[in-house]
Short mmCIF file of C-alpha atoms and ligand atoms in Angstrom, two decimals:
data_model
loop_
_atom_site.label_atom_id
_atom_site.label_comp_id
_atom_site.label_asym_id
_atom_site.label_seq_id
_atom_site.Cartn_x
_atom_site.Cartn_y
_atom_site.Cartn_z
CA MET A 1332 -13.94 -22.07 -70.38
CA SER A 1333 -14.17 -19.07 -68.58
CA ARG A 1334 -12.47 -15.69 -68.98
CA VAL A 1335 -11.38 -13.08 -66.43
CA THR A 1336 -9.73 -9.79 -67.34
CA ILE A 1337 -6.83 -8.66 -65.16
CA ASN A 1338 -5.87 -4.94 -65.43
CA ASP A 1339 -5.90 -4.34 -69.12
CA LYS A 1340 -5.34 -8.26 -69.80
CA THR A 1341 -7.76 -11.13 -70.70
CA PHE A 1342 -7.19 -14.57 -69.77
CA GLU A 1343 -8.95 -17.79 -70.39
CA THR A 1344 -9.06 -21.08 -68.39
CA SER A 1345 -6.32 -23.72 -69.84
CA ILE A 1346 -5.51 -25.77 -66.84
CA PRO A 1347 -8.74 -26.60 -64.61
CA GLU A 1348 -8.30 -27.33 -60.84
CA ALA A 1349 -9.06 -30.94 -61.19
CA GLU A 1350 -6.29 -31.34 -63.79
CA ILE A 1351 -3.67 -29.59 -61.65
CA LEU A 1352 -4.24 -31.54 -58.50
CA LYS A 1353 -4.15 -34.91 -60.31
CA ARG A 1354 -1.02 -34.01 -61.91
CA ILE A 1355 0.65 -33.02 -58.53
CA LYS A 1356 -0.26 -36.17 -57.12
CA GLU A 1357 1.59 -37.92 -59.82
CA VAL A 1358 4.90 -35.76 -58.97
CA ALA A 1359 4.13 -36.30 -55.31
CA GLU A 1360 4.04 -40.62 -55.73
CA ARG A 1361 7.50 -40.04 -57.89
CA ILE A 1362 9.07 -38.24 -54.60
CA ASN A 1363 7.25 -40.86 -52.70
CA ARG A 1364 9.23 -43.59 -54.25
CA ASP A 1365 12.42 -41.91 -55.13
CA MET A 1366 12.91 -39.78 -51.43
CA ALA A 1367 11.72 -42.78 -49.05
CA GLY A 1368 14.19 -42.57 -46.08
CA LYS A 1369 15.79 -39.45 -47.00
CA ASN A 1370 13.80 -37.01 -45.35
CA PRO A 1371 14.18 -34.33 -48.23
CA LEU A 1372 13.91 -30.51 -47.29
CA LEU A 1373 11.49 -28.78 -49.59
CA LEU A 1374 12.85 -25.24 -50.64
CA ALA A 1375 9.77 -23.39 -52.18
CA VAL A 1376 10.64 -20.44 -54.16
CA LEU A 1377 8.40 -17.45 -53.08
CA ASN A 1378 6.09 -16.02 -53.73
CA GLY A 1379 4.65 -17.90 -57.01
CA SER A 1380 5.06 -21.46 -55.47
CA PHE A 1381 3.08 -21.18 -52.06
CA ILE A 1382 -0.21 -22.79 -53.33
CA PHE A 1383 1.66 -25.49 -55.44
CA ALA A 1384 4.06 -26.27 -52.42
CA ALA A 1385 1.26 -26.74 -49.64
CA ASP A 1386 -0.61 -29.03 -52.39
CA LEU A 1387 2.79 -30.97 -53.36
CA MET A 1388 3.72 -31.77 -49.27
CA ARG A 1389 0.31 -32.77 -48.38
CA ASN A 1390 0.48 -35.39 -51.08
CA LEU A 1391 4.06 -36.70 -49.80
CA THR A 1392 3.75 -39.68 -47.28
CA ILE A 1393 7.39 -39.82 -46.56
CA PRO A 1394 8.76 -37.87 -43.62
CA CYS A 1395 9.62 -34.22 -45.19
CA GLU A 1396 10.27 -30.81 -44.21
CA ILE A 1397 9.90 -27.36 -45.70
CA SER A 1398 11.32 -24.15 -45.49
CA PHE A 1399 10.86 -21.04 -48.11
CA VAL A 1400 13.30 -18.69 -49.79
CA LYS A 1401 13.03 -15.69 -51.99
CA LEU A 1402 15.09 -14.07 -54.80
CA ALA A 1403 15.69 -10.44 -54.47
CA SER A 1404 16.98 -8.56 -57.21
CA TYR A 1405 19.63 -5.94 -56.72
CA GLN A 1406 21.95 -3.95 -59.18
CA GLY A 1407 25.25 -5.08 -58.67
CA THR A 1408 28.28 -2.56 -58.42
CA THR A 1409 30.70 -4.29 -60.43
CA SER A 1410 28.66 -5.90 -62.89
CA THR A 1411 25.89 -4.78 -65.27
CA GLY A 1412 22.34 -5.60 -64.95
CA THR A 1413 20.63 -7.14 -62.10
CA ILE A 1414 21.62 -9.70 -60.01
CA LYS A 1415 19.30 -12.12 -58.17
CA GLU A 1416 20.33 -13.29 -54.51
CA VAL A 1417 18.87 -16.15 -52.44
CA ILE A 1418 17.37 -14.98 -49.38
CA GLY A 1419 16.09 -16.57 -46.40
CA LEU A 1420 17.96 -19.72 -46.49
CA ASN A 1421 18.28 -20.41 -42.72
CA GLU A 1422 18.50 -24.25 -42.59
CA ASP A 1423 21.83 -25.96 -42.74
CA ILE A 1424 21.62 -27.95 -45.89
CA ARG A 1425 24.73 -29.57 -45.67
CA ASN A 1426 24.45 -33.51 -46.57
CA ARG A 1427 20.69 -32.99 -46.91
CA GLU A 1428 18.38 -33.88 -49.83
CA ILE A 1429 16.99 -30.51 -50.92
CA ILE A 1430 13.83 -30.39 -53.30
CA ILE A 1431 13.65 -26.51 -55.05
CA VAL A 1432 9.84 -26.14 -55.30
CA GLU A 1433 9.13 -23.56 -58.59
CA ASP A 1434 6.00 -22.36 -59.74
CA ILE A 1435 7.35 -22.39 -63.37
CA VAL A 1436 10.52 -22.87 -65.48
CA ASP A 1437 10.71 -20.32 -68.43
CA THR A 1438 14.27 -19.65 -69.65
CA GLY A 1439 15.49 -21.44 -66.60
CA ARG A 1440 17.55 -18.69 -65.64
CA THR A 1441 15.91 -18.61 -62.07
CA ILE A 1442 16.64 -22.33 -61.28
CA GLU A 1443 20.21 -21.96 -62.69
CA ARG A 1444 20.92 -19.31 -59.79
CA MET A 1445 19.04 -21.40 -57.04
CA LEU A 1446 21.29 -24.39 -58.12
CA ASP A 1447 24.41 -22.58 -58.03
CA THR A 1448 23.70 -20.92 -54.81
CA LEU A 1449 22.48 -23.63 -52.99
CA GLY A 1450 25.43 -26.03 -54.49
CA THR A 1451 27.63 -24.19 -52.55
CA HIS A 1452 26.30 -25.24 -49.22
CA CYS A 1453 27.30 -29.04 -50.00
CA PRO A 1454 23.68 -30.51 -49.81
CA ALA A 1455 23.54 -34.44 -50.47
CA GLY A 1456 21.62 -34.00 -53.73
CA LEU A 1457 19.87 -31.02 -55.28
CA HIS A 1458 16.45 -31.65 -57.11
CA VAL A 1459 14.01 -29.27 -58.67
CA CYS A 1460 10.25 -30.15 -58.63
CA THR A 1461 8.33 -27.25 -60.78
CA LEU A 1462 4.44 -27.36 -61.23
CA LEU A 1463 5.07 -26.09 -64.96
CA LEU A 1464 7.75 -26.40 -67.41
CA LYS A 1465 7.91 -24.71 -70.76
CA PRO A 1466 10.22 -27.02 -72.68
CA ASP A 1467 10.60 -24.82 -75.69
CA LYS A 1468 11.81 -21.62 -73.73
CA LEU A 1469 14.44 -23.64 -71.83
CA THR A 1470 17.89 -21.79 -72.84
CA VAL A 1471 20.21 -23.13 -70.21
CA PRO A 1472 20.76 -26.91 -69.91
CA LEU A 1473 19.07 -27.95 -66.93
CA ASN A 1474 18.19 -31.22 -65.06
CA ILE A 1475 14.51 -30.80 -64.13
CA GLU A 1476 13.67 -34.09 -62.42
CA TYR A 1477 10.21 -33.18 -61.49
CA ALA A 1478 7.83 -31.29 -63.92
CA ALA A 1479 4.15 -31.86 -62.92
CA MET A 1480 3.09 -30.40 -66.11
CA GLU A 1481 4.36 -28.99 -69.36
CA ILE A 1482 2.81 -26.13 -71.28
CA PRO A 1483 3.09 -24.18 -74.51
CA ASN A 1484 5.34 -20.44 -74.77
CA ASP A 1485 2.11 -18.57 -73.30
CA PHE A 1486 1.79 -16.22 -70.28
CA ILE A 1487 -0.50 -17.73 -67.73
CA VAL A 1488 -1.82 -16.65 -64.01
CA GLY A 1489 -3.86 -18.43 -61.37
CA TYR A 1490 -3.04 -21.30 -58.65
CA GLY A 1491 -0.34 -18.79 -57.10
CA LEU A 1492 0.87 -17.32 -60.19
CA ASP A 1493 0.63 -13.62 -60.97
CA TYR A 1494 -0.03 -10.91 -63.19
CA ASN A 1495 1.20 -7.37 -61.72
CA GLN A 1496 0.73 -9.45 -58.28
CA GLN A 1497 -2.84 -10.11 -59.14
CA GLY A 1498 -4.77 -13.41 -60.10
CA ARG A 1499 -3.07 -15.70 -57.50
CA ASN A 1500 -5.95 -16.74 -56.05
CA LEU A 1501 -7.78 -18.38 -58.94
CA LYS A 1502 -8.39 -21.77 -58.84
CA ASP A 1503 -7.65 -22.92 -62.20
CA ILE A 1504 -4.49 -21.78 -64.48
CA TYR A 1505 -5.49 -19.25 -67.27
CA THR A 1506 -3.85 -18.29 -70.60
CA LEU A 1507 -3.46 -14.86 -71.66
CA VAL A 1508 -5.29 -14.48 -74.64
CA LYS A 1509 -3.67 -13.09 -77.74
CA GLU A 1510 -5.43 -10.07 -79.15
P1 5GP B 2635 12.96 -18.35 -65.35
O1 5GP B 2635 14.10 -17.42 -64.92
O2 5GP B 2635 12.66 -19.56 -65.69
O3 5GP B 2635 12.71 -17.67 -67.40
O4 5GP B 2635 11.64 -17.57 -65.25
C1 5GP B 2635 11.29 -17.77 -64.12
C2 5GP B 2635 10.18 -17.18 -63.40
O5 5GP B 2635 9.55 -15.99 -64.47
C3 5GP B 2635 9.15 -17.83 -62.62
O6 5GP B 2635 9.48 -17.92 -61.34
C4 5GP B 2635 8.08 -16.62 -62.58
O7 5GP B 2635 8.05 -15.94 -61.42
C5 5GP B 2635 8.14 -15.98 -64.01
N1 5GP B 2635 7.36 -16.33 -65.02
C6 5GP B 2635 7.68 -17.21 -66.23
N2 5GP B 2635 6.64 -17.39 -67.35
C7 5GP B 2635 5.64 -16.87 -66.53
C8 5GP B 2635 4.25 -17.16 -66.61
O8 5GP B 2635 4.06 -17.38 -67.81
N3 5GP B 2635 3.33 -16.29 -65.87
C9 5GP B 2635 3.57 -15.88 -64.64
N4 5GP B 2635 2.80 -15.28 -63.97
N5 5GP B 2635 5.32 -15.85 -64.51
C10 5GP B 2635 5.98 -16.47 -65.23
MG1 MG B 2636 8.94 -18.49 -59.60
#
């Protein structure tokens, strides 16, 4: 176990790099089987998923493509609260098999928003591949087909995931130490 401090918080190793890579290989093998001959388009959700997307794609042996999208928050004029809009979708996804690549699914609201938006573009299929899933936090009914790992309701950083933009460069995954 090693500890790191980011700003005011302390984190402790919870998933070592070797375990992460093993689990990514397993999920990639499932995609290789399920998506053979379908030339899926990976749509990686920036920023958190960039390292996962790279390792996932390197473990895919079938023809596949990748593009990147982002969720931008803005204040809606007609509704209260923040609305999240999908930006950066430049590809024509009509009649294509789409795999949304996420770092972590927590409440599921982000993925729900992605599915709603992308669904209007008439893809052949919409699939979700997440590095991490917090099953106990999921508040919307979602079919997460590909989850490399399931974790408890703790806040984590590393392997692309940040705390105040820091910690994405950590090779292992770290969990917040509760004081
Ligand atoms: P959801 O919409 O599913 O509640 O939240 C998804 C987003 O919240 C993720 O894409 C991620 O950006 C952020 N998030 C949720 N849990 C964690 C966590 O434990 N650590 C970090 N760094 N981000 C998280
Ligand atoms: Mg994310």
